[in-house]
Short mmCIF file of C-alpha atoms in Angstrom, two decimals:
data_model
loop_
_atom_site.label_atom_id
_atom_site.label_comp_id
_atom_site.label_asym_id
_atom_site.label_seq_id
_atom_site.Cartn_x
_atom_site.Cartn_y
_atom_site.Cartn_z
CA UNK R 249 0.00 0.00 0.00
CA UNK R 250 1.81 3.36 -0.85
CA UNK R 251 1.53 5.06 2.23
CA UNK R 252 3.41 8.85 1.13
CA UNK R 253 1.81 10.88 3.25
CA UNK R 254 2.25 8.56 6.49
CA UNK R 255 5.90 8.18 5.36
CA UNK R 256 6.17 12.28 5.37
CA UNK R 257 4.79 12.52 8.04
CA UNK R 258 7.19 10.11 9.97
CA UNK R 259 10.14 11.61 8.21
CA UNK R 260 9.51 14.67 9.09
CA UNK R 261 8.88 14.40 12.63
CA UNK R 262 12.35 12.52 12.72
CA UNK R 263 14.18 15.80 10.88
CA UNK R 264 12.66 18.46 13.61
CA UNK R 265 13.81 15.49 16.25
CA UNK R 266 17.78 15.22 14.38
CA UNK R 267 17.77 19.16 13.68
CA UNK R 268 17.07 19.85 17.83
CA UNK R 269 19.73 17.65 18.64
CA UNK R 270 21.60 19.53 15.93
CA UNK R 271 20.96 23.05 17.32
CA UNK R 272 22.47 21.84 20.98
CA UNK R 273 26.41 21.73 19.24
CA UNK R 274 28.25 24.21 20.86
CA UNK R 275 30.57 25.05 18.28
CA UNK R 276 27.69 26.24 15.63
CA UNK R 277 27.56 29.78 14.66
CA UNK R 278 25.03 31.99 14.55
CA UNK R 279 24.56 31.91 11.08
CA UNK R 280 24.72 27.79 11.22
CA UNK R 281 22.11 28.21 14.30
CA UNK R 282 19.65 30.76 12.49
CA UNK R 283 19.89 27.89 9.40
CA UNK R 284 18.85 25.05 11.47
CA UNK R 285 16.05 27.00 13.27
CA UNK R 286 14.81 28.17 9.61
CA UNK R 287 14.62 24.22 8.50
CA UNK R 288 13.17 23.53 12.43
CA UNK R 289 10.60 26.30 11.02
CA UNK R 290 10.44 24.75 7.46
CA UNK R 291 9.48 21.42 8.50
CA UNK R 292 7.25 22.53 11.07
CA UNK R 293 5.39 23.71 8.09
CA UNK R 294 5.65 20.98 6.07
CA UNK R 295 4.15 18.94 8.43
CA UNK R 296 1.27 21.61 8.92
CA UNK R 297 0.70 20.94 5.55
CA UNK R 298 0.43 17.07 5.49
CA UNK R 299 -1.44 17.25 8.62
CA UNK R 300 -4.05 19.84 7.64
CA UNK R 301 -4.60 18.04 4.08
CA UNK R 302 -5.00 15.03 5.43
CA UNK R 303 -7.66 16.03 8.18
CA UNK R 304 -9.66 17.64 5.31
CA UNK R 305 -9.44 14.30 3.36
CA UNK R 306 -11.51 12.74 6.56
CA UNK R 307 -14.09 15.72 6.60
CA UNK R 308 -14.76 15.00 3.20
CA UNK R 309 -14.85 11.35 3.77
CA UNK R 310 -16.73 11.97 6.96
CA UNK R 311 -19.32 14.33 5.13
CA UNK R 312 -19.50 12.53 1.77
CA UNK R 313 -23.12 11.17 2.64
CA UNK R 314 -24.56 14.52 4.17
CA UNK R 315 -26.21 15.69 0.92
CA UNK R 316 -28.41 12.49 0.98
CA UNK R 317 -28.78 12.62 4.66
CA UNK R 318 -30.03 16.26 4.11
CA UNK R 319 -32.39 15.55 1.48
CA UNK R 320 -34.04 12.61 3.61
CA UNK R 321 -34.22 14.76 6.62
CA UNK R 322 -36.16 16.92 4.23
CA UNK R 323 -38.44 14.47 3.20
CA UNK R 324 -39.41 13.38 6.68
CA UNK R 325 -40.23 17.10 7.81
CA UNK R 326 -42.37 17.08 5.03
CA UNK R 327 -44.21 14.09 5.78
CA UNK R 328 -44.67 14.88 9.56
CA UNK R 329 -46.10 18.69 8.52
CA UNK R 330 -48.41 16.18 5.98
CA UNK R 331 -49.40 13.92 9.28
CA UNK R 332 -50.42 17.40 11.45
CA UNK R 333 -51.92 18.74 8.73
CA UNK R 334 -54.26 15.45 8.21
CA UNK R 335 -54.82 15.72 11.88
CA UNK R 336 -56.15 18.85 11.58
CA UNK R 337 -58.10 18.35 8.65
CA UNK R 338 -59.89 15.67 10.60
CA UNK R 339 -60.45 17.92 13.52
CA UNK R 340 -62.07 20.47 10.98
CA UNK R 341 -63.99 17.85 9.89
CA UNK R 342 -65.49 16.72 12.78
CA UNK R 343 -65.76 20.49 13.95
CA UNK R 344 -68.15 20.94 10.75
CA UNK R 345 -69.99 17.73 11.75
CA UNK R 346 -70.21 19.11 15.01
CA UNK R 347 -71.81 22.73 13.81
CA UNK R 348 -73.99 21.20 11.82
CA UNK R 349 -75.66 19.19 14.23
CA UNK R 350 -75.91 22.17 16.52
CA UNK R 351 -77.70 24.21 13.32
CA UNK R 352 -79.60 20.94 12.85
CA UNK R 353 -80.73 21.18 16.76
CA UNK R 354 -81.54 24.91 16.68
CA UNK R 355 -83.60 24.49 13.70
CA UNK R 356 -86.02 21.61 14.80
CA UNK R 357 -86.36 23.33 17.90
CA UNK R 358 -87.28 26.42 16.41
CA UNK R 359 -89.65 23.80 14.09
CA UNK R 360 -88.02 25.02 10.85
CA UNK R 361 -86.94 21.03 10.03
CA UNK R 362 -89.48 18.99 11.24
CA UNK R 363 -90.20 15.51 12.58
CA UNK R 364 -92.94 13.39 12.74
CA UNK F 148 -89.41 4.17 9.76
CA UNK F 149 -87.49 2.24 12.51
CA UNK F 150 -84.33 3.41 13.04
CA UNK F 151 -82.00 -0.40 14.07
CA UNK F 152 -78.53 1.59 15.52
CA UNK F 153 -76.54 -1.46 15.77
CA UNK F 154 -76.50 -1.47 12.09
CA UNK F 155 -74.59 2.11 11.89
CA UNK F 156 -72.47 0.21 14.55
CA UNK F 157 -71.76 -2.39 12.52
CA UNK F 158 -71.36 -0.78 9.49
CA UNK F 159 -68.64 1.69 11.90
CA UNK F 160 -66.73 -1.48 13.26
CA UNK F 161 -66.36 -2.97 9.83
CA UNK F 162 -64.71 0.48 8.37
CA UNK F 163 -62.42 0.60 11.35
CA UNK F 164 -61.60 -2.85 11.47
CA UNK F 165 -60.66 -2.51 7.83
CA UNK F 166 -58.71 0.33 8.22
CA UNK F 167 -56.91 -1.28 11.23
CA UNK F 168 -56.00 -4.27 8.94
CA UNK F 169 -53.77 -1.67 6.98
CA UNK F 170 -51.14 -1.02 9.86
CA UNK F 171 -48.03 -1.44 8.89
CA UNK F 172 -45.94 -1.47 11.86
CA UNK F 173 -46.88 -2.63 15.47
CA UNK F 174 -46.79 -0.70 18.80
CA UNK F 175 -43.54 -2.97 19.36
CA UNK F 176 -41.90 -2.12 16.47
CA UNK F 177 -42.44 1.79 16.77
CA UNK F 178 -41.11 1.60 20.34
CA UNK F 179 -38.09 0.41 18.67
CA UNK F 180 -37.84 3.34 16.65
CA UNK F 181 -38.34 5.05 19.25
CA UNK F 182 -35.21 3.07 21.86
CA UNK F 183 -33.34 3.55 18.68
CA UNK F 184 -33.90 6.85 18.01
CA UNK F 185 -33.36 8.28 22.03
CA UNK F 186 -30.09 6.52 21.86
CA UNK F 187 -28.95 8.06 18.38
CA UNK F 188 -29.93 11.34 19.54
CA UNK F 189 -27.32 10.87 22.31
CA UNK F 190 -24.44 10.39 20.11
CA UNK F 191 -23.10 13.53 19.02
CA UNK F 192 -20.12 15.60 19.29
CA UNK F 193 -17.29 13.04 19.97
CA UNK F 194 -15.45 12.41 16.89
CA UNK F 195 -14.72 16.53 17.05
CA UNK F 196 -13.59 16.31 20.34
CA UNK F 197 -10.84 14.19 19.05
CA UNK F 198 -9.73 16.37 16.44
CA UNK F 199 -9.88 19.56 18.69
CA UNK F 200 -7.77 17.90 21.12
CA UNK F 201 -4.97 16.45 18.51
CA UNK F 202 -4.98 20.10 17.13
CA UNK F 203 -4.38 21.20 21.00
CA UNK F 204 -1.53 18.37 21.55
CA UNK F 205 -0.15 19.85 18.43
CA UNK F 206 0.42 22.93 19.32
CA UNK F 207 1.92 21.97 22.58
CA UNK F 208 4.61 20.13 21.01
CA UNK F 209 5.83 23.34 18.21
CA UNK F 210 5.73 25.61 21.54
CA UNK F 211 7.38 22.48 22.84
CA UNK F 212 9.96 22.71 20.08
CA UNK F 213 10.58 26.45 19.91
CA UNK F 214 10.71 26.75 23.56
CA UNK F 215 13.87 24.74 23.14
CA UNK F 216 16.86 26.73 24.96
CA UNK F 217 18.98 26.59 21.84
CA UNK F 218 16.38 28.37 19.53
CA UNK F 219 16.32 31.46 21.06
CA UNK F 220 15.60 33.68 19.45
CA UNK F 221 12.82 36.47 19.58
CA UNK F 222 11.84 36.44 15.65
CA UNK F 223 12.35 33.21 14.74
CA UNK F 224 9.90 32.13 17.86
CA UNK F 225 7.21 34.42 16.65
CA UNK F 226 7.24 33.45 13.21
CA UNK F 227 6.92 30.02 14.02
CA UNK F 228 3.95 31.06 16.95
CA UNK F 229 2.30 32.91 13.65
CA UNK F 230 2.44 30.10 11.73
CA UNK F 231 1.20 27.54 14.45
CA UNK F 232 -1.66 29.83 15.45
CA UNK F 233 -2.88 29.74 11.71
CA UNK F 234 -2.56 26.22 11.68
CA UNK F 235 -4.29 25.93 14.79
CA UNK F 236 -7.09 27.63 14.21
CA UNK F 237 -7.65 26.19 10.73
CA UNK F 238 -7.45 22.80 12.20
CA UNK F 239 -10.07 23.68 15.21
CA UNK F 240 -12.35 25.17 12.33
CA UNK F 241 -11.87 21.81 10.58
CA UNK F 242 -12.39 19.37 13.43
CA UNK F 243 -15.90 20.97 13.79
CA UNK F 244 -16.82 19.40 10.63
CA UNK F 245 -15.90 15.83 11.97
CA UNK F 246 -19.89 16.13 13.57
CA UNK F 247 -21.84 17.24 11.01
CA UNK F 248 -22.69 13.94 9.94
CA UNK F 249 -23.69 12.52 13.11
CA UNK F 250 -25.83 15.75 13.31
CA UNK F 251 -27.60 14.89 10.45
CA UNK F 252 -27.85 11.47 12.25
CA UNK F 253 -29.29 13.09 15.14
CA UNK F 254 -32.04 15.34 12.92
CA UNK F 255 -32.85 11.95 11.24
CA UNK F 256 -33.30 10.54 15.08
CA UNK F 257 -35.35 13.47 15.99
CA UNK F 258 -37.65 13.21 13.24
CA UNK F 259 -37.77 9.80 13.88
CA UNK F 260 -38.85 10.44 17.16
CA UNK F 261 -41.41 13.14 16.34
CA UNK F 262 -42.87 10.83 13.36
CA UNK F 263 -43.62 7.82 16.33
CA UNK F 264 -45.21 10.28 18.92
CA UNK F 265 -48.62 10.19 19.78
CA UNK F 266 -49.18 14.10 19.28
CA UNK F 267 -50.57 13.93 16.50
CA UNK F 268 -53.52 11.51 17.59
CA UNK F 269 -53.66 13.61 20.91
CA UNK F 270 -54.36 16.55 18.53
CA UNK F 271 -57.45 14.55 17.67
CA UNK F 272 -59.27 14.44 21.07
CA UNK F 273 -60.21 17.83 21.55
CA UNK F 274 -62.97 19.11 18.82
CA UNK F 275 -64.78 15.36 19.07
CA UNK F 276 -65.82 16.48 22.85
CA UNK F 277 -67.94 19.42 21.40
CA UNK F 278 -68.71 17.01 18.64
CA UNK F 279 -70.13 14.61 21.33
CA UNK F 280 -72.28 17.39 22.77
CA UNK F 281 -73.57 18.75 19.83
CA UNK F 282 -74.83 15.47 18.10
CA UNK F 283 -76.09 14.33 21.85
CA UNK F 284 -77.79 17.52 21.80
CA UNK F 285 -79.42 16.91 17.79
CA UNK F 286 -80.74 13.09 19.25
CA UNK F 287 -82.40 14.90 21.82
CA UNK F 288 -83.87 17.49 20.02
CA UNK F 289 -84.96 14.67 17.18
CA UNK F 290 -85.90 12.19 20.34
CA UNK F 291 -88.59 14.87 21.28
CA UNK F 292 -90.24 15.60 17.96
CA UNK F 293 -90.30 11.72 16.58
CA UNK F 294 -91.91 8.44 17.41
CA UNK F 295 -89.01 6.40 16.16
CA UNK F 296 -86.63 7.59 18.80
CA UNK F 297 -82.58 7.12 18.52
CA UNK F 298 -80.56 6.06 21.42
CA UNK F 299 -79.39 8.44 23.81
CA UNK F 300 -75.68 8.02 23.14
CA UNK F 301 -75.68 7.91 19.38
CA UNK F 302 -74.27 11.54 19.22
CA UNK F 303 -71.40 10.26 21.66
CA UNK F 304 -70.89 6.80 19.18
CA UNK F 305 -70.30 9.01 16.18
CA UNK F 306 -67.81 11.26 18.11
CA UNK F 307 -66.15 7.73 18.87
CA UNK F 308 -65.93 6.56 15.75
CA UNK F 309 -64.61 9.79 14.13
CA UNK F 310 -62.27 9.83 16.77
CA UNK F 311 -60.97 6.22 16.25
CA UNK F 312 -61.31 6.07 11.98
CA UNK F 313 -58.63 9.32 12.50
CA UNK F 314 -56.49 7.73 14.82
CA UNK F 315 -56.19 4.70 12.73
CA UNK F 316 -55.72 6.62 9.87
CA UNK F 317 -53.09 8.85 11.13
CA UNK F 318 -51.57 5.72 12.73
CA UNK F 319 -51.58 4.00 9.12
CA UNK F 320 -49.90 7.09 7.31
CA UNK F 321 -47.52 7.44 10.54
CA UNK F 322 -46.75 3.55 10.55
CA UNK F 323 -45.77 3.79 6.76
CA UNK F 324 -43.56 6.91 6.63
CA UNK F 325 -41.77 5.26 9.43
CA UNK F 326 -41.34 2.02 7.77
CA UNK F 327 -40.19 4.09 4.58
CA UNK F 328 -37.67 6.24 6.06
CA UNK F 329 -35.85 3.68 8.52
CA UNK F 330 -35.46 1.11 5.47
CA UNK F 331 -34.20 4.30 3.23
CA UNK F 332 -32.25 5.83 5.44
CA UNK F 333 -30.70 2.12 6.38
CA UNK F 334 -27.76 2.32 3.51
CA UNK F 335 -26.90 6.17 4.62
CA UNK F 336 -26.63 5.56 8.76
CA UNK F 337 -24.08 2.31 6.80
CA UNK F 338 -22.28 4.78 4.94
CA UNK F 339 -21.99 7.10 7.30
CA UNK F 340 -20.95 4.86 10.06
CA UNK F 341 -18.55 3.36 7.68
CA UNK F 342 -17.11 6.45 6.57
CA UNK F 343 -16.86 7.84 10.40
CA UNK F 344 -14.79 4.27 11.60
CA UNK F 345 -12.46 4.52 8.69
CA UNK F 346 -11.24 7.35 9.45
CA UNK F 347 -11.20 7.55 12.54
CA UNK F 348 -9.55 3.60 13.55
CA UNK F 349 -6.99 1.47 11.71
CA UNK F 350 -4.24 3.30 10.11
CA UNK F 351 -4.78 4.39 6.92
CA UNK F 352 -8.00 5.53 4.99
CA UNK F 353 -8.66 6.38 1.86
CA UNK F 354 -10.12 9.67 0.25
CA UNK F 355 -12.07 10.19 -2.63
CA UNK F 356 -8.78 10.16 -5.17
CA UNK F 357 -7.99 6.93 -3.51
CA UNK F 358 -4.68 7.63 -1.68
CA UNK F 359 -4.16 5.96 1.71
CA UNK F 360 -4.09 8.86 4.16
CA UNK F 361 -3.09 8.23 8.09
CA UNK F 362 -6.11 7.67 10.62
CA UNK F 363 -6.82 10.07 13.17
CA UNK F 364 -5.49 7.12 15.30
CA UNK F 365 -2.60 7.22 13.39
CA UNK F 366 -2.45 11.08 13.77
CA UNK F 367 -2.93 10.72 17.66
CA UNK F 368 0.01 8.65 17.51
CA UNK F 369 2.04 10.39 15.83
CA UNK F 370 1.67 13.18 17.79
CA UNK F 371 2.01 11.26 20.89
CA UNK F 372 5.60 10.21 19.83
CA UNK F 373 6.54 13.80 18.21
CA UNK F 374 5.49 15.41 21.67
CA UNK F 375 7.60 12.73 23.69
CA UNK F 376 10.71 13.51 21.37
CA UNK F 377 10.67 17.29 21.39
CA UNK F 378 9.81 17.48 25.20
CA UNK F 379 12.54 15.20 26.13
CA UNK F 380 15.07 16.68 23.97
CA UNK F 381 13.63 20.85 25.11
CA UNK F 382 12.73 20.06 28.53
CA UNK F 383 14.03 16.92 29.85
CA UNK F 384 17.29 16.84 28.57
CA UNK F 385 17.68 20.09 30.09
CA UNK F 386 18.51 20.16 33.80
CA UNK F 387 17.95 24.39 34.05
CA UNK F 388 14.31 23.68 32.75
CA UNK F 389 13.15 20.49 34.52
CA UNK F 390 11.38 21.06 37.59
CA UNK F 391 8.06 19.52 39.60
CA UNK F 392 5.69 21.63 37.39
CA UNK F 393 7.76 20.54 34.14
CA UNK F 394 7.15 16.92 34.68
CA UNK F 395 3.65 17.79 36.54
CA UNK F 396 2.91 18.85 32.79
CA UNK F 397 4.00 15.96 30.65
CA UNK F 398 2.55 14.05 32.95
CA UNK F 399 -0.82 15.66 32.43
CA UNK F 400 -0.34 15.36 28.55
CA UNK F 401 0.61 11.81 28.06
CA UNK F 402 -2.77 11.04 30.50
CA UNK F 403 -4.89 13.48 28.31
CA UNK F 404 -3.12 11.37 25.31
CA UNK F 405 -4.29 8.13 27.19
CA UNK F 406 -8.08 9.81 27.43
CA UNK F 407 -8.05 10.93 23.62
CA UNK F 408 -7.10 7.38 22.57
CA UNK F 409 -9.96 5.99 25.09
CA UNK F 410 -12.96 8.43 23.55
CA UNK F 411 -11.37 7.71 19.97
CA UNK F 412 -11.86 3.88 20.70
CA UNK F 413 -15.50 5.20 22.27
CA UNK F 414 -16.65 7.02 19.06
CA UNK F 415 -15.34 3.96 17.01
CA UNK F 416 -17.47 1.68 19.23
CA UNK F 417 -20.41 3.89 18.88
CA UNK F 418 -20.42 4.41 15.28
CA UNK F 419 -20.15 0.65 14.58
CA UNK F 420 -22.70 0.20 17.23
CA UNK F 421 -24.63 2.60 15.80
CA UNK F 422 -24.62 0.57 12.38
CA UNK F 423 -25.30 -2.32 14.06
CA UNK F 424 -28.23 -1.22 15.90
CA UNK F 425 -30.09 0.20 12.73
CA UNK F 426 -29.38 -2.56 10.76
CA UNK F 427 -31.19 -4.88 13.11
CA UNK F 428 -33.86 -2.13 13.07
CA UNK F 429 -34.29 -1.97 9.41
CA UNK F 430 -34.61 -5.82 9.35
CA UNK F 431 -37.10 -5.81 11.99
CA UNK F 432 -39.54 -2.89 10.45
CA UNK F 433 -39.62 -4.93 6.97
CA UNK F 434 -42.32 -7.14 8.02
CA UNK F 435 -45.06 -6.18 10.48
CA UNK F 436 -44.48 -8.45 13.67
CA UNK F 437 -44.54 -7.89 17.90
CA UNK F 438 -40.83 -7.69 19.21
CA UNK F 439 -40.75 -9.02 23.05
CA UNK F 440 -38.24 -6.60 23.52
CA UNK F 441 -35.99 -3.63 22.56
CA UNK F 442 -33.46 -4.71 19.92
CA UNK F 443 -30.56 -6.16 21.57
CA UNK F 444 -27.96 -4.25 19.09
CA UNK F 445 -30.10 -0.93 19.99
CA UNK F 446 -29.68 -1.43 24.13
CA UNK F 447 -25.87 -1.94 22.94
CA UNK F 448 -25.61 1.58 21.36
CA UNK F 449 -27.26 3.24 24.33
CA UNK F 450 -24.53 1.75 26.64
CA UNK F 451 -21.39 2.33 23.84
CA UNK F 452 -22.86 6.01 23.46
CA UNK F 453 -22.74 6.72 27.48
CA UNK F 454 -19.31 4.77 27.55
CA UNK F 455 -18.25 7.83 24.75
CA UNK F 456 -20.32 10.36 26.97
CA UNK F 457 -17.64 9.50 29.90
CA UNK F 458 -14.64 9.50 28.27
CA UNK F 459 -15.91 12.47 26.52
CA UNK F 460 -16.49 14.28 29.93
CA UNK F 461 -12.93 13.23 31.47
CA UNK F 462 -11.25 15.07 29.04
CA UNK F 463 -12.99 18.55 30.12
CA UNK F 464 -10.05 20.63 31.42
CA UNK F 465 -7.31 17.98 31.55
CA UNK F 466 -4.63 20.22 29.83
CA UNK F 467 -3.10 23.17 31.07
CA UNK F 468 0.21 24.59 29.57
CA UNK F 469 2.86 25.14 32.29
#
């Protein structure tokens, strides 16, 4: 399995480890100092770099199913507004049931719908 | 004209009974959805938590590094602080984007939940009470005026049966959508899941182009090893710079190392438990039948979530800089 970033990434850490030991010599000069601190600083970049790419691999990995996820959370608002909405339309229903047998009431008693 | 009630009855009972026969799931398989649903809703904001806290280990070890007493020097320091801040905060933006799936896991939960409640069938009690009256009221009324009188309670029968042909309806419709949505949302939770453990456990996954990428195990690791190197060769190496609170503090890092790795494993667990658990679900929902008992693989995920809820918490606060 090619494994190039992992590899970097190991590599890397191994430089900043050889170039610390490397800044401890006592006979370096400045100049030789301000180099190695420049590749310390280089490095630590570098492995910014791998580390940041490859953590934005996995939130695209991570994510990769979120438009689908979306569009079925979507879907299932929908259908629970359609399940309220049927429960009201039943409620109206019966509501209208309900005011018509109180017209229907009114109206015998006032003998405008008769009986026997 | 005599008026027989029992035949409105059982003309009533036969509609219901009908409608009944169209259920699609049973009470036992809704609370299912439900178990399942309460636990998923748990499981949240873990796999973040483990990418914040690498990024935060990180940074410890390039202060680590520059903090050595051999790279003294002022500009060269903050350059290198510059450039880890950036870093820093790019990765803390990123690691907030390790949830957002498991959000959308949680909506999906919630709606589940919501689509299995009984609110919409308590909706339905009120207006039949006045619908009770009223029609009670109308048999009186028609009782007085008639020979052929109708029973008493007819007005409160009719309320009954509106009542119960809604109930089962909404049940029906409710019973179906949930069938729907927890067999079509079945290959996205596996995805998902999938996606989530791959990344986060063995040690390398692959992106979208195919290349093998470290693991945030791997990662952890990594950085585990790169902070041991750089403190021992800036700190402990260094006899002028090693004191109680020196060690205090890689002591307190290679414990909050220890807890990272432990809620890493936890979120792993969870997610796999997760899969598990709707899996089982999905098969169980295809065909309407009682279930004794929750779903084994769904009692799992509520304990694997609340193991991740602990390790989660025991990481609160652990690291402090020196």
């Amino acid at each position: 399995m090619n494994t190039e970033t992992l590899n970097a990434l190991k590599q890397v850490n191994t430089v900043i480890g050889q170039l610390q030991d490397a800044l401890k010599d006592p006979t370096l000069t400045p100049v030789e100092k301000k180099l190695i601190r420049q590749a310390v600083n280089d490095q630590m970049d570098l492995q910014d770099t791998l580390i940041q790419d490859t953590m934005q691999a996995m939130v695209d990995k991570i994510n990769s199913s979120n438009a689908d996820l979306q569009q079925l959370t979507a879907k299932m608002e929908a259908t629970s507004q359609k399940l309220a909405n049927l429960a009201a339309i039943i409620k109206k229903v019966s509501d209208v049931v309900g005011t018509l047998g109180e017209i229907t009431t009114k109206a015998m008693s006032a003998g405008l719908l008769g009986g026997a | 004209m005599k008026i027989v009630p029992t035949k409105t009855f059982i003309l009533s009972l036969v509609i219901i009974l009908s409608l009944s026969g169209c259920a699609v799931l049973t009470d036992s398989q809704v609370k299912n959805i439900n178990a399942f649903a309460a636990a998923a809703k748990s499981y949240s904001a873990f796999p973040s938590a483990v990418a914040r806290q690498r990024a935060e280990f990180h940074l410890h070890s390039e202060i680590t590094v520059v903090s050595q007493s051999q790279f003294a020097d002022a500009d060269d320091i903050a350059r290198r602080m510059d450039s880890a801040r950036k870093s820093y905060n790019n990765m803390i933006q990123l690691s907030e984007k390790f949830d957002l799936s498991l959000q959308l896991l949680q909506q999906y939960a919630g709606l589940l939940t919501r689509l299995s409640s009984d609110h919409y069938i308590t909706d339905l009690n009120a207006p039949t009470t006045s619908l009770g009256e009223n029609l009670s009221s109308l048999v009186a009324t028609y009782n007085k005026k008639v020979k052929d009188t109708l029973p008493s309670s007819l007005g409160t029968s009719i309320s009954k049966i509106i009542l119960m042909a809604g109930r089962v309806l909404t049940r029906h419709r409710q019973t179906s959508a949930l069938k729907e949505f927890v067999l079509a949302a079945d290959t996205l939770v596996q995805v998902t899941a999938r996606n989530l453990v791959s990344v986060l456990d063995g040690e390398t996954f692959t992106d979208a182009a195919g290349r093998p990428l470290p693991s945030l195990k791997t990662l952890l690791s990594l950085e585990k090893e790169f902070f041991i190197q750089s403190y021992k060769r800036s700190v402990l190496s260094d006899s002028s710079r090693t004191s109680y609170w020196s060690i205090k503090f890689y002591y307190d890092e290679l414990t909050a190392y220890d807890n990272t790795e432990a809620l890493r494993q936890g979120v792993v667990q969870a997610a796999k438990s997760l899969a598990l658990a709707h899996a089982e679900l999905a098969k169980n929902v295809k065909q309407k039948k009682e279930l004794k008992d929750i779903i084994g693989q769904t009692q799992q995920l509520i304990t694997d979530v609340q193991t991740a809820g602990s390790a989660f918490s025991s990481l609160s606060g652990l690291i402090k800089l020196p």
